[in-house]
Structure formats: C-alpha cells, structure tokens
Amino acid sequence: MTDSIPAPPAATDRSCPDSAPRVVIVGAGFAGLAAAKALAGSALRVTVIDHNNYHLFAPLLYQVATAALSPADIAEPVRHILAGHPNVEVILGTVEGIDTTARRVRLRDGENVGYDRLLLATGSTSTYFGHDDWAPHAPALKSIEEAREIRTRVLSAFERAERARDPAERERLMTVVVVGGGPTGVEMAGSIAELARHALARDFRHIDPTRARVILVEAGPRLLAAFPDDLAAYAGRSLERLGVDIRLGQAVESIDEGGITLAGRRIPAATVVWGAGVTASPAAAWLGLATDRSGRIPVEADLSVTGFPDVYALGDTALCRDAEGRPLPGLAQVAQQQGTHLGRALRDTLTRGTPLPPFRFRNRGNAAIVGRHAAVFDFGPGRRLRGFSAWLLWAAVHVVLLVDFAQRARVSLQWLWRYLTYRRGARLITVPPPRR
Amino acid sequence: MTDSIPAPPAATDRSCPDSAPRVVIVGAGFAGLAAAKALAGSALRVTVIDHNNYHLFAPLLYQVATAALSPADIAEPVRHILAGHPNVEVILGTVEGIDTTARRVRLRDGENVGYDRLLLATGSTSTYFGHDDWAPHAPALKSIEEAREIRTRVLSAFERAERARDPAERERLMTVVVVGGGPTGVEMAGSIAELARHALARDFRHIDPTRARVILVEAGPRLLAAFPDDLAAYAGRSLERLGVDIRLGQAVESIDEGGITLAGRRIPAATVVWGAGVTASPAAAWLGLATDRSGRIPVEADLSVTGFPDVYALGDTALCRDAEGRPLPGLAQVAQQQGTHLGRALRDTLTRGTPLPPFRFRNRGNAAIVGRHAAVFDFGPGRRLRGFSAWLLWAAVHVVLLVDFAQRARVSLQWLWRYLTYRRGARLITVPPPRR
C-alpha cells in the first residue's frame, strides 16, 4: 500500500523559451564557469554539465592536501554560484561522447543533451607518462579526493613512525618525495616541510617531525621552468631554507609501495606525491581529433575547433597560441579569460549576429608559493616580484578570486590564523590509509 | 643501492620515567579526553589510544551531515589537543582485547600496551535492533564518514530529482525519512528541512526544493522522551512549522533501497537517516562481562568496574546510576564530568594514596535544536528554556565548548554567516552516491 500524502506540485521551470539557441558548456572549472557567467542573463539557454557538483578552486588544492584548508573552503556548488540566473541550468552528469552531426552530447546515464553551440572546458588530468602502475603509490593533486588521500598518507605516515621501532622503517615513514619541480611540486614540497616543521613539531613523543625528509625531484635542469631564472633560483633557496632536499636532473625510474628509485638510487619513502605530468581530458577523443602531445585540441583564434564551427575548446582542453605562435600555458587566468571572452562573444553573435572576435591573452602575473611567507610572481619580461611582498600579493589575489564572499571570509580568516600560529585546522585522517 | 643521506637522529622521548604508574585511556571522546586533560602535568604516564586521529565534537555531526559545517570544523587531532603535556602520549590504534591478568591492552596490529590503571571510554555505536540489513539503506550519524555519506545522499537525491522525468520517481527522490524522535532525529529533520527550504531554494530549474518532504518517524508516543512534555510539544510545533511531517507511534517494519515501510504503509524515499538506536561499543566483551540491554558496563560509585579494581568505565560505555538509582543518560556532559572527575581522582590516588571519591553528576542542561533559531533547553525540574533564547544559549555554549580557539573562531564565523544568509558552505558531493 502506498502512502497517501499529496505529491509536490509540478515543478516551476524558470528557464528561457524552448526556441532560444542553446549553449552547452561541458566542465565547470575556471573556463566553463566564466563562460556561463558571461552568458548569464542573456536570451540564450545555457546548460552547464560537470561530473562534480562543485567548482573547484584548484590552485589551492595543495592546501587541502597539507591540512591547511578544508575541501569546502575551496569548492562551491556550481548551481549555487549560478542560482541567480534563470537562463542557466546545471546538470550533474558525466559526458561520454558527442554526436556532432545531430549536435548533441551523450551522458553516461544514456541521456542526450542537444546544443546549438558546444563549449568544451573539461580541464586536464594527471599522467604518469605510460607508467600507470605508479599511480596507486604516488597520488597526484587534481581532485578533492586525491588531496584528501595525500593528507591521509602524510599524516598516517607520521602516526606509524611514532610507533615504529626499526630505525630504518622510521626513517622511511618520515620521508616524503614530491615528483615534479613545477608550481604544484614546489608548493607541495614547501607546504609539507612547513607542516612537519611547525604544525606537527610538538605533537609527538617518540619522533621529531622537524627532522622529516622532504625531497623534491625534477627531471629537468631547474625548478619552475616557466619562470625566469632568478625567480626559480630564489624559489630553490627558499625551499632549501625550509629543509627541502632538491634533486635536479634526476628522472624517476620506478615507484612502488616501498619508495622510489631515482637515477639508480633507491630512496625508501612511505609517501610519494605526483606533481609531474598533466594531460588534457578526453574531449579530443569525443571529436575523433588528433591532439598535441599533451592531449589538447588545436583551436582557431576565436577558440572554435578547426572543422567544427559549432564547437569550441577552452582552458586546459585547448591548444591556443599567442600572437608569437607560442602555446598559452595551462593556467587558471588563461582559462578564465577565454571563458569570459567566448561567453560574451557568443552572446553577441547569437543575439546580434556580430562575428566572433579573436581571443587575446593578457598576462596578469604567474605565481608560485615557496613557503609560509614567500612567493615568486612573474608579470612578464622584466616585471617580477619575490619574497614576502609577492606572498602578500598572491594571498590577496587568491582571497579576492575565490568565487563567493562566504569563501573569502572563511579562507582569509583561516589563513590569518594559520599565519599567526603555524597551526593546521584540517589534520584529519578520514580515508583508510594504505597498509604498507 | 640505498641512498646515503644521513638518517634523522634518534627521537627525543619526552615522557615520564618508566617507573611512574601508567594510566591507559581507550577512547578520545568527551570522557577520555577530559580524563587525559585532568591527568596532564601529573607524575603519571598517560597513554591515550583511539582508532581515529581526532577528537570528534559529536553533538554537531548533524551540521556536517546537512552541509553547514566541514568535518574539520568539529574535529581536532587528539595529539594536537594534548601536545603541551609531555607525560601524555597518543597512539592511533584499534583495541581488540584486554588481558586483565597481565594488565595489558592488545591492539589490532599485535602490539600490547601495559597499564596500571585502565580507563574504558569507547563510546557508543548505532544499532538497528537486529536488522543489520537496514544499515546500507539508512546510514546513522555516529562518525564523520557517515555524516559525509548522509550529506552526499541528500544532495545527490536533489540532483537526480532535477533530472527525473517520472513524477513518482521525482517525489521519491525528494522524500527524506528520519527514523528516531530523540535529539539526533529532531535535529536532523529540522536541519534537512531548512537545507531544502532555504539553502537550496533557488538553485534548481525543474524542481522546487522547498516542496521536499521530510518525515520524522518515532515508534514511541512523543518526541524527545528525555525532555519534559511541554518542551517536546514545542519542538514538535517548531518542526511542523518548518514543514516536517511527524509520525508518532509508528514502528519501522522494513527499510530497503526504494524506501521504508511504516505501520503497514510504504513510503517511497531515496534517503533514510537512522537516528533511532544506540548501543555501547564492545568494551564489555573485552572483559567478558554481562551488560545491560544497551551494552553498557555497570560501574561502582567511583566508576570502577565491579570485580576489576584497576579498570574503569566512563561515558557511554558505563552504566552509572545517580543517587536515586536512575541510569545517567548518554550525554557529552556526563562523559566530560566523569572524565574530569576520574582523572583528578586517579592523580590523587596514585600520587598521594587518597581513596577514590564517588562520582556525582551535575546537570548543566540538556538541549535539542529544532530549527535555525529555535531550541529547547532542560535544566531539571521546573527550569527550562525554549525558542530563540534557548537557541542563543545553545549556540553560545557550543561555541565555547569546542575544544580549541581556532575551532571557536571558525565555527562561530560560519554560524553567523549561515544565520544571516541561510547559506550552507559545505555542500560537496565527494563520496560516490549510491546507485538506485
């Protein structure tokens, strides 16, 4: 027998008339979200599809991995961000393919979403350069789940070291290896070193966390290849002051549950973090397209995909070149500017028929954090900043950039608190640590 | 070849001399932590063992389950709380048994921890009254993992309702049933109703979250059996104003993946939350003891376990009676007072030989939250408070009770923000939702 309570009334559908052109955006990262915001309030029907229910402020993921921030501090529900715009609809779903002839996107649950214009902003994932067997032993830093996994591994290793009797095993447990000398690797290594030196310093009885070894490995000849030489050198010195052991020009030979092998040398390590390789997500395969080495889709100056006039690629998904023909880097600011540009351009094109203008990137400065109050900031030829002033600027910019006011208030308070006390507020072990 | 970097030096052991009597505390909840704090700085060696690395402020778990707070807002690493006390050691480990003859605790990893005095403060777990097959369909609210699971289920159900085409399925997805009319059930039902009515109200296009059905089921004749009649009646009216459908005197007959059957009636529901049964954790079995119906260990007036002079039980683990012979309820304040009392008493007994004084409970008021700014507060015969003033008092008390200042600052700011805006800051779907 079925309960007889009256059903809720038919839902209100507050979207545009069905006749309006439909723009579908796959991915609610920096590019997709910026495009959706630019299209909000227009006469177009906009649909945002993402496999997560939240927009992730990915540049701060390393702070979740090192227990400084909670996942909710750097993530906000997509539908909440776009709640005020009746012409924008949000679908929590996973895209599995595109039918460019019928102009529709196929979701994993079998549903199809039709489009007039399709924006592919699916971001990037980590790659182990053909060594997928390394993945279980060296989580990367691309999602909240991975950040939580890294946090659990680092904290659990200290817990086990506290109880270990064998000095060699204790040393292995207190060794963290970060692979990759780009911004992710540099930020992770600095942040883990600080976690051990400050936040954990007084908490143990049988080990001294300040003697933990943090090793940063880079196959290339120097750190931060995308930054000017002097900033990279400064970053290296800052990390070394924090106790980070930097190994340049050393390629990874193998990673297993016991540790890592590097240029013929074995380093026993309980925790290995992967910050080395990034590749575009499979959007190119949906279109049957050839890509560059990192899986990106070559686009025209207006961000449309060559041969697919109704399909656009942006953010980490797109291989977009600047006026000199150099590929634009996979940065949040590139993605955001492309999203805003394309959203506005499509609004004008579809409602007033104006042609799509070309995208032009404006460099607002590229930063990496190298410790609690040190950073490097590169604004282009001859304009750079480093040290505390760069850190302050970075902190201010990132607080402002966070997507809504609630997050700004929360993050800045915690940063202030952490800054004043060296403490970490999110040191929870909540996923089962690996048994090794 | 092994890497040749010098090993970290032998660890500093800052604990007491090995000859000092050793007090082992199993469980770092309210009781165990209070006992550890009372013993901190004494001449005794204290060891706290918990299977989590954090102390959980369990009374606020429902706010994690309903996306108002992040896990880290209500949990703090045990070793961090006790960091300033060199005579206290913390072990992250799972107890599997006790050898009362050899006076040692056996951990799952095979290690043994010897004691002179043993405090069992292992808390309680949820029970399905013999229907363990209900558990996968009706998570309880005893851990961070469960709170995160409930949050994911509630939010995912709204996401699926947004895309459901069948009206009956849409109604099922928008139905939440909370089982149990005690404080946990009342707080969950009120908080879910508010989540739907306020936080989610404008975020969807095809459903109206404010029309979600929240049903609160209680097998007994009224809500909040431990509270006076008038407060329980007020709580019921407050919940009904929030739109909660209260079903009293209706026992659960079955729970499965499609919904719940209640007194012969089937209610299709995508989300069922279990707040009905609580039983003590298996500490009694370790001692081979008979327990009361809820698994608690009967204790003497000084909290020692009858027949085991070196073993004490406290908090939810203990069946402790007041002067009138009535069992003390399973409340944080009972646990905390017992921990503080026993810690101080043991310090005096073991260092000065004074006899253990009996424990006496002082009722500081028992509260339940029935909405965003309504609560009931019972301070004993004739002294009670309800409504906004009770909510304010509850909020103030809980902010102050949170274990350290960092948490106080964070929680109070978020509460204030949520209070002013009806928003929820932690609406993340981060564990895979059930497929049904």
Coordinates of C-alpha atoms in Angstrom, one line a residue, chain A:
Chain A
M1 CA 0.0 0.0 0.0
T2 CA 1.4 3.4 -1.0
D3 CA 1.3 6.3 1.4
S4 CA -1.4 8.8 0.5
I5 CA 0.3 12.2 1.2
P6 CA -0.3 14.6 -1.7
A7 CA 2.5 14.8 -4.1
P8 CA 4.5 18.0 -4.5
P9 CA 3.2 20.3 -7.3
A10 CA 4.6 20.2 -10.7
A11 CA 8.0 21.9 -10.8
T12 CA 8.4 25.5 -11.9
D13 CA 10.5 25.8 -15.0
R14 CA 12.1 29.2 -15.0
S15 CA 14.4 28.8 -18.0
C16 CA 14.2 30.5 -21.4
P17 CA 11.6 29.7 -24.1
D18 CA 12.5 26.5 -25.9
S19 CA 13.1 28.3 -29.1
A20 CA 16.2 30.2 -27.8
P21 CA 19.6 28.9 -29.1
R22 CA 21.1 26.5 -26.6
V23 CA 24.7 26.8 -25.5
V24 CA 26.0 23.7 -23.7
I25 CA 29.2 24.0 -21.6
V26 CA 31.0 20.9 -20.6
G27 CA 33.0 21.5 -17.4
A28 CA 32.6 24.0 -14.6
G29 CA 36.2 24.8 -14.0
F30 CA 37.6 28.3 -14.5
A31 CA 36.9 28.4 -18.2
G32 CA 33.4 26.9 -18.2
L33 CA 32.2 28.9 -15.2
A34 CA 33.5 32.2 -16.7
A35 CA 31.7 31.4 -19.9
A36 CA 28.5 30.6 -18.0
K37 CA 28.7 33.8 -16.1
A38 CA 29.2 35.8 -19.3
L39 CA 26.2 34.2 -20.8
A40 CA 24.0 34.6 -17.7
G41 CA 21.1 37.0 -18.2
S42 CA 21.3 36.7 -22.0
A43 CA 18.4 35.5 -24.2
L44 CA 20.2 32.2 -24.7
R45 CA 19.5 28.9 -23.0
V46 CA 22.7 27.8 -21.2
T47 CA 23.4 24.3 -19.8
V48 CA 26.5 23.6 -17.7
I49 CA 27.4 19.9 -17.3
D50 CA 30.0 18.7 -14.8
H51 CA 30.7 15.4 -13.1
N52 CA 31.2 17.1 -9.8
N53 CA 28.5 19.3 -8.1
Y54 CA 31.1 21.9 -7.3
H55 CA 33.5 24.3 -8.9
L56 CA 37.0 23.7 -7.5
F57 CA 39.5 26.4 -6.8
A58 CA 42.2 24.1 -7.9
P59 CA 45.2 26.4 -7.3
L60 CA 44.6 25.9 -3.5
L61 CA 44.3 22.1 -3.6
Y62 CA 47.8 21.8 -2.2
Q63 CA 46.5 23.5 1.0
V64 CA 43.8 20.8 1.4
A65 CA 46.5 18.1 0.8
T66 CA 48.6 19.6 3.6
A67 CA 45.8 20.1 6.1
A68 CA 45.6 23.9 6.0
L69 CA 42.1 24.2 4.4
S70 CA 39.0 22.0 4.3
P71 CA 37.6 20.8 0.9
A72 CA 34.6 23.1 1.4
D73 CA 36.9 26.1 1.7
I74 CA 38.0 25.8 -1.9
A75 CA 34.9 24.4 -3.6
E76 CA 31.4 25.8 -4.1
P77 CA 28.3 24.1 -5.6
V78 CA 28.1 25.1 -9.3
R79 CA 24.3 25.5 -9.1
H80 CA 24.7 27.8 -6.1
I81 CA 27.1 30.1 -8.0
L82 CA 24.7 30.3 -10.9
A83 CA 21.5 30.3 -8.9
G84 CA 20.5 33.9 -9.7
H85 CA 20.4 33.3 -13.5
P86 CA 17.2 31.6 -14.7
N87 CA 18.6 31.1 -18.2
V88 CA 21.4 28.9 -16.9
E89 CA 20.7 25.3 -16.0
V90 CA 23.2 22.9 -14.3
I91 CA 23.4 19.2 -14.8
L92 CA 25.4 16.9 -12.6
G93 CA 26.5 14.3 -15.1
T94 CA 29.4 12.6 -16.9
V95 CA 29.8 13.2 -20.6
E96 CA 30.7 10.1 -22.6
G97 CA 30.6 11.3 -26.2
I98 CA 29.5 13.9 -28.7
D99 CA 27.3 13.5 -31.9
T100 CA 28.4 16.5 -33.9
T101 CA 26.0 15.6 -36.7
A102 CA 22.9 15.5 -34.5
R103 CA 24.5 18.2 -32.3
R104 CA 24.1 16.6 -29.0
V105 CA 26.1 15.5 -26.0
R106 CA 25.7 11.9 -24.7
L107 CA 25.8 11.4 -20.9
R108 CA 26.8 8.2 -19.1
D109 CA 23.2 7.6 -17.9
G110 CA 22.1 7.4 -21.5
E111 CA 20.5 10.9 -21.7
N112 CA 21.3 13.2 -24.6
V113 CA 21.6 17.0 -24.4
G114 CA 21.1 18.9 -27.6
Y115 CA 23.1 22.0 -28.4
D116 CA 23.4 24.8 -30.9
R117 CA 26.9 25.8 -29.7
L118 CA 29.1 23.5 -27.6
L119 CA 31.9 24.6 -25.3
L120 CA 34.5 22.0 -24.2
A121 CA 36.2 23.1 -21.0
T122 CA 36.9 19.7 -19.5
G123 CA 40.3 20.6 -18.0
S124 CA 43.3 18.3 -17.5
T125 CA 44.2 15.2 -15.6
S126 CA 47.5 13.9 -14.4
T127 CA 49.6 11.5 -16.5
Y128 CA 52.3 9.1 -15.4
F129 CA 53.9 9.0 -18.8
G130 CA 52.9 5.4 -19.5
H131 CA 53.7 4.2 -16.0
D132 CA 50.1 3.8 -14.7
D133 CA 51.4 1.3 -12.2
W134 CA 53.0 4.2 -10.3
A135 CA 49.6 5.8 -9.7
P136 CA 48.5 3.9 -6.6
H137 CA 51.8 4.6 -5.0
A138 CA 52.0 8.3 -5.9
P139 CA 48.7 10.1 -5.9
A140 CA 48.5 13.3 -7.9
L141 CA 46.8 16.5 -6.9
K142 CA 43.9 17.1 -9.3
S143 CA 40.8 16.4 -7.2
I144 CA 39.5 16.8 -3.7
E145 CA 39.6 13.0 -3.3
E146 CA 43.3 13.0 -4.2
A147 CA 44.1 15.9 -1.9
R148 CA 42.3 14.1 1.0
E149 CA 44.2 10.9 0.1
I150 CA 47.6 12.7 0.2
R151 CA 46.7 14.4 3.5
T152 CA 45.8 11.0 5.0
R153 CA 49.0 9.4 3.7
V154 CA 51.3 12.1 5.1
L155 CA 49.6 12.2 8.5
S156 CA 49.3 8.4 8.8
A157 CA 53.0 8.0 8.0
F158 CA 53.9 10.2 11.0
E159 CA 51.5 8.2 13.2
R160 CA 53.2 5.0 12.1
A161 CA 56.6 6.5 12.6
E162 CA 55.7 7.4 16.2
R163 CA 55.2 3.7 16.9
A164 CA 57.9 2.2 14.6
R165 CA 60.8 0.5 16.5
D166 CA 63.0 -0.2 13.5
P167 CA 65.1 3.0 12.8
A168 CA 65.2 2.3 9.0
E169 CA 61.5 1.9 8.8
R170 CA 61.0 5.0 10.9
E171 CA 63.2 6.9 8.5
R172 CA 61.2 5.6 5.5
L173 CA 58.0 6.6 7.2
M174 CA 59.3 10.1 7.7
T175 CA 60.4 10.6 4.1
V176 CA 58.2 12.3 1.6
V177 CA 59.2 12.6 -2.0
V178 CA 57.5 15.1 -4.3
V179 CA 57.9 14.4 -8.0
G180 CA 57.9 17.4 -10.3
G181 CA 59.5 20.9 -10.0
G182 CA 56.7 22.9 -11.4
P183 CA 54.5 25.2 -9.3
T184 CA 52.5 22.2 -7.9
G185 CA 55.6 20.3 -6.8
V186 CA 57.2 23.4 -5.4
E187 CA 54.1 24.4 -3.4
M188 CA 53.6 20.8 -2.1
A189 CA 57.2 20.4 -1.0
G190 CA 57.2 23.7 0.8
S191 CA 53.9 23.1 2.4
I192 CA 54.7 19.6 3.6
A193 CA 58.0 20.8 5.0
E194 CA 56.2 23.5 6.9
L195 CA 53.6 21.1 8.2
A196 CA 56.3 18.9 9.7
R197 CA 58.4 21.8 11.0
H198 CA 55.7 23.8 12.6
A199 CA 52.2 22.3 12.8
L200 CA 53.4 18.9 14.0
A201 CA 56.5 19.9 15.8
R202 CA 55.4 19.4 19.4
D203 CA 52.7 16.7 18.9
F204 CA 54.8 13.5 19.0
R205 CA 56.7 11.9 21.8
H206 CA 59.0 9.3 20.1
I207 CA 59.8 11.1 16.8
D208 CA 60.8 14.6 16.0
P209 CA 58.7 15.7 13.0
T210 CA 61.0 18.6 12.2
R211 CA 63.6 16.0 11.1
A212 CA 61.3 14.6 8.4
R213 CA 62.9 14.5 5.0
V214 CA 61.1 16.2 2.1
I215 CA 62.7 15.5 -1.2
L216 CA 61.7 17.4 -4.4
V217 CA 62.6 15.7 -7.6
E218 CA 62.8 17.3 -11.0
A219 CA 64.0 15.6 -14.2
G220 CA 64.9 18.9 -15.9
P221 CA 67.8 21.1 -15.1
R222 CA 65.9 23.6 -12.8
L223 CA 62.8 24.3 -10.9
L224 CA 59.8 26.3 -12.2
A225 CA 60.8 26.0 -15.9
A226 CA 58.1 28.5 -16.8
F227 CA 59.5 31.3 -14.6
P228 CA 62.6 33.5 -15.1
D229 CA 65.9 32.1 -13.9
D230 CA 66.4 34.4 -10.9
L231 CA 62.9 33.6 -9.6
A232 CA 63.5 29.9 -9.9
A233 CA 66.8 30.2 -8.1
Y234 CA 65.1 32.2 -5.3
A235 CA 62.4 29.5 -5.0
G236 CA 65.1 26.9 -4.7
R237 CA 66.9 28.8 -2.0
S238 CA 63.6 29.4 -0.1
L239 CA 62.7 25.7 -0.2
E240 CA 66.2 24.7 1.0
R241 CA 65.9 27.1 3.9
L242 CA 62.7 25.1 4.8
G243 CA 64.8 21.9 4.7
V244 CA 63.7 20.6 1.4
D245 CA 66.2 18.4 -0.4
I246 CA 66.1 19.4 -4.1
R247 CA 67.3 16.9 -6.7
L248 CA 67.5 18.4 -10.2
G249 CA 68.2 16.4 -13.4
Q250 CA 67.1 13.1 -11.8
A251 CA 64.5 11.1 -13.7
V252 CA 62.1 8.7 -11.8
E253 CA 62.9 5.1 -12.7
S254 CA 60.3 3.4 -10.6
I255 CA 57.8 3.9 -7.8
D256 CA 56.5 1.2 -5.7
E257 CA 54.9 0.8 -2.2
G258 CA 58.3 0.9 -0.5
G259 CA 59.6 4.0 -2.1
I260 CA 61.1 5.5 -5.3
T261 CA 64.1 4.8 -7.5
L262 CA 65.8 7.9 -8.9
A263 CA 68.8 7.8 -11.2
G264 CA 69.9 4.4 -10.0
R265 CA 69.4 5.3 -6.3
R266 CA 66.7 3.8 -4.1
I267 CA 65.0 6.2 -1.7
P268 CA 62.8 4.4 0.8
A269 CA 59.8 6.6 1.3
A270 CA 56.3 6.0 2.7
T271 CA 54.8 8.9 0.8
V272 CA 55.3 9.9 -2.8
V273 CA 53.3 12.8 -4.3
W274 CA 53.0 13.1 -8.1
G275 CA 53.2 16.6 -9.5
A276 CA 54.9 15.9 -12.7
G277 CA 52.6 15.3 -15.6
V278 CA 49.4 16.9 -16.9
T279 CA 47.4 15.9 -19.9
A280 CA 44.1 17.2 -21.3
S281 CA 41.0 15.3 -20.6
P282 CA 39.5 13.1 -23.3
A283 CA 37.5 15.8 -25.1
A284 CA 39.6 15.4 -28.3
A285 CA 38.7 11.7 -28.5
W286 CA 35.0 12.6 -28.4
L287 CA 35.6 14.6 -31.6
G288 CA 37.9 12.0 -33.2
L289 CA 40.6 14.6 -33.3
A290 CA 44.4 14.5 -33.4
T291 CA 45.9 16.4 -30.5
D292 CA 49.3 17.7 -29.5
R293 CA 51.5 15.7 -27.1
S294 CA 49.5 16.8 -24.0
G295 CA 46.1 15.9 -25.5
R296 CA 45.0 19.4 -26.2
I297 CA 42.7 20.4 -29.1
P298 CA 44.1 22.9 -31.5
V299 CA 41.7 25.9 -31.8
E300 CA 41.4 28.9 -34.2
A301 CA 41.9 32.4 -33.0
D302 CA 38.2 32.7 -32.0
L303 CA 38.6 29.4 -29.9
S304 CA 36.5 27.4 -32.3
V305 CA 37.7 23.8 -33.1
T306 CA 39.0 23.6 -36.6
G307 CA 36.5 21.7 -38.8
F308 CA 33.7 22.0 -36.1
P309 CA 32.3 25.5 -36.4
D310 CA 29.8 25.0 -33.6
V311 CA 32.3 23.5 -31.1
Y312 CA 34.8 25.5 -29.1
A313 CA 37.6 24.4 -26.8
L314 CA 39.0 26.5 -24.0
G315 CA 41.1 26.3 -20.8
D316 CA 43.4 23.3 -20.4
T317 CA 41.4 21.5 -23.1
A318 CA 42.6 23.9 -25.8
L319 CA 45.8 24.3 -27.6
C320 CA 45.7 28.1 -28.2
R321 CA 48.6 30.1 -29.4
D322 CA 49.6 33.7 -28.7
A323 CA 50.5 36.3 -31.3
E324 CA 54.0 34.9 -31.5
G325 CA 52.7 31.4 -32.1
R326 CA 53.7 30.1 -28.6
P327 CA 51.1 27.8 -26.9
L328 CA 49.4 29.5 -23.9
P329 CA 50.1 27.8 -20.6
G330 CA 47.5 25.8 -18.6
L331 CA 46.8 28.5 -16.1
A332 CA 43.6 29.5 -14.3
Q333 CA 43.9 33.0 -15.7
V334 CA 44.1 31.8 -19.3
A335 CA 41.0 29.6 -18.8
Q336 CA 39.1 32.4 -17.1
Q337 CA 39.9 35.0 -19.7
Q338 CA 39.0 32.6 -22.5
G339 CA 35.7 31.7 -20.8
T340 CA 34.7 35.3 -20.3
H341 CA 35.8 36.2 -23.9
L342 CA 33.9 33.4 -25.5
G343 CA 30.8 33.8 -23.4
R344 CA 30.5 37.5 -24.4
A345 CA 31.4 36.8 -28.0
L346 CA 28.7 34.1 -28.3
R347 CA 26.1 36.2 -26.7
D348 CA 26.7 39.0 -29.2
T349 CA 27.0 36.5 -32.2
L350 CA 23.9 34.6 -31.4
T351 CA 21.7 37.5 -30.4
R352 CA 23.0 40.3 -32.8
G353 CA 24.9 38.3 -35.5
T354 CA 28.3 40.0 -34.9
P355 CA 31.3 37.9 -35.9
L356 CA 33.4 36.2 -33.3
P357 CA 36.4 38.3 -32.3
P358 CA 39.8 36.6 -31.8
F359 CA 40.9 35.8 -28.2
R360 CA 43.9 37.7 -26.8
F361 CA 45.5 36.7 -23.5
R362 CA 46.5 39.4 -21.1
N363 CA 49.1 38.1 -18.6
R364 CA 48.1 39.1 -15.1
G365 CA 51.1 37.5 -13.5
N366 CA 52.1 33.9 -12.8
A367 CA 52.8 33.0 -9.2
A368 CA 54.2 30.1 -7.1
I369 CA 54.3 29.8 -3.3
V370 CA 57.6 28.7 -1.8
G371 CA 56.7 28.7 1.9
R372 CA 54.6 30.3 4.5
H373 CA 55.5 33.8 3.5
A374 CA 57.5 33.6 0.4
A375 CA 56.4 33.5 -3.3
V376 CA 57.6 34.3 -6.7
F377 CA 55.5 36.4 -9.1
D378 CA 56.2 36.9 -12.8
F379 CA 54.4 39.5 -14.7
G380 CA 56.3 39.2 -18.0
P381 CA 59.7 40.5 -19.2
G382 CA 61.5 42.5 -16.6
R383 CA 58.5 42.7 -14.2
R384 CA 58.7 40.3 -11.3
L385 CA 58.3 40.2 -7.5
R386 CA 59.6 37.7 -4.9
G387 CA 59.6 37.1 -1.2
F388 CA 57.1 38.4 1.4
S389 CA 55.7 41.1 -0.9
A390 CA 55.0 38.5 -3.6
W391 CA 53.4 36.2 -1.0
L392 CA 51.1 39.1 0.3
L393 CA 50.1 39.9 -3.3
W394 CA 49.4 36.2 -4.0
A395 CA 47.4 35.9 -0.8
A396 CA 45.3 39.0 -1.6
V397 CA 44.7 38.0 -5.2
H398 CA 43.6 34.5 -4.2
V399 CA 41.3 35.6 -1.5
V400 CA 39.6 38.0 -4.0
L401 CA 39.5 35.4 -6.7
L402 CA 37.6 32.9 -4.6
V403 CA 34.2 32.5 -6.1
D404 CA 31.9 34.0 -3.4
F405 CA 32.0 36.1 -0.4
A406 CA 31.4 33.3 2.1
Q407 CA 34.5 31.6 1.0
R408 CA 36.5 34.8 1.0
A409 CA 35.6 35.3 4.7
R410 CA 36.4 31.8 5.7
V411 CA 39.6 31.4 3.8
S412 CA 41.1 34.7 4.8
L413 CA 40.3 34.1 8.5
Q414 CA 41.9 30.7 8.4
W415 CA 44.9 32.0 6.6
L416 CA 45.4 34.7 9.1
W417 CA 45.1 32.2 11.9
R418 CA 47.5 29.8 10.3
Y419 CA 49.9 32.6 9.5
L420 CA 49.9 33.8 13.1
T421 CA 50.1 30.4 14.8
Y422 CA 51.6 27.9 12.2
R423 CA 48.7 25.6 13.0
R424 CA 46.7 23.5 10.7
G425 CA 43.0 23.2 11.1
A426 CA 42.2 20.2 8.9
R427 CA 44.5 17.5 10.1
L428 CA 42.0 14.7 9.8
I429 CA 42.7 11.1 8.7
T430 CA 39.4 10.2 7.2
V431 CA 40.1 7.8 4.4
P432 CA 41.7 4.4 5.2
P433 CA 45.4 4.8 4.9
P434 CA 47.3 2.4 2.7
R435 CA 48.7 -0.6 4.5
R436 CA 52.4 -0.8 3.9

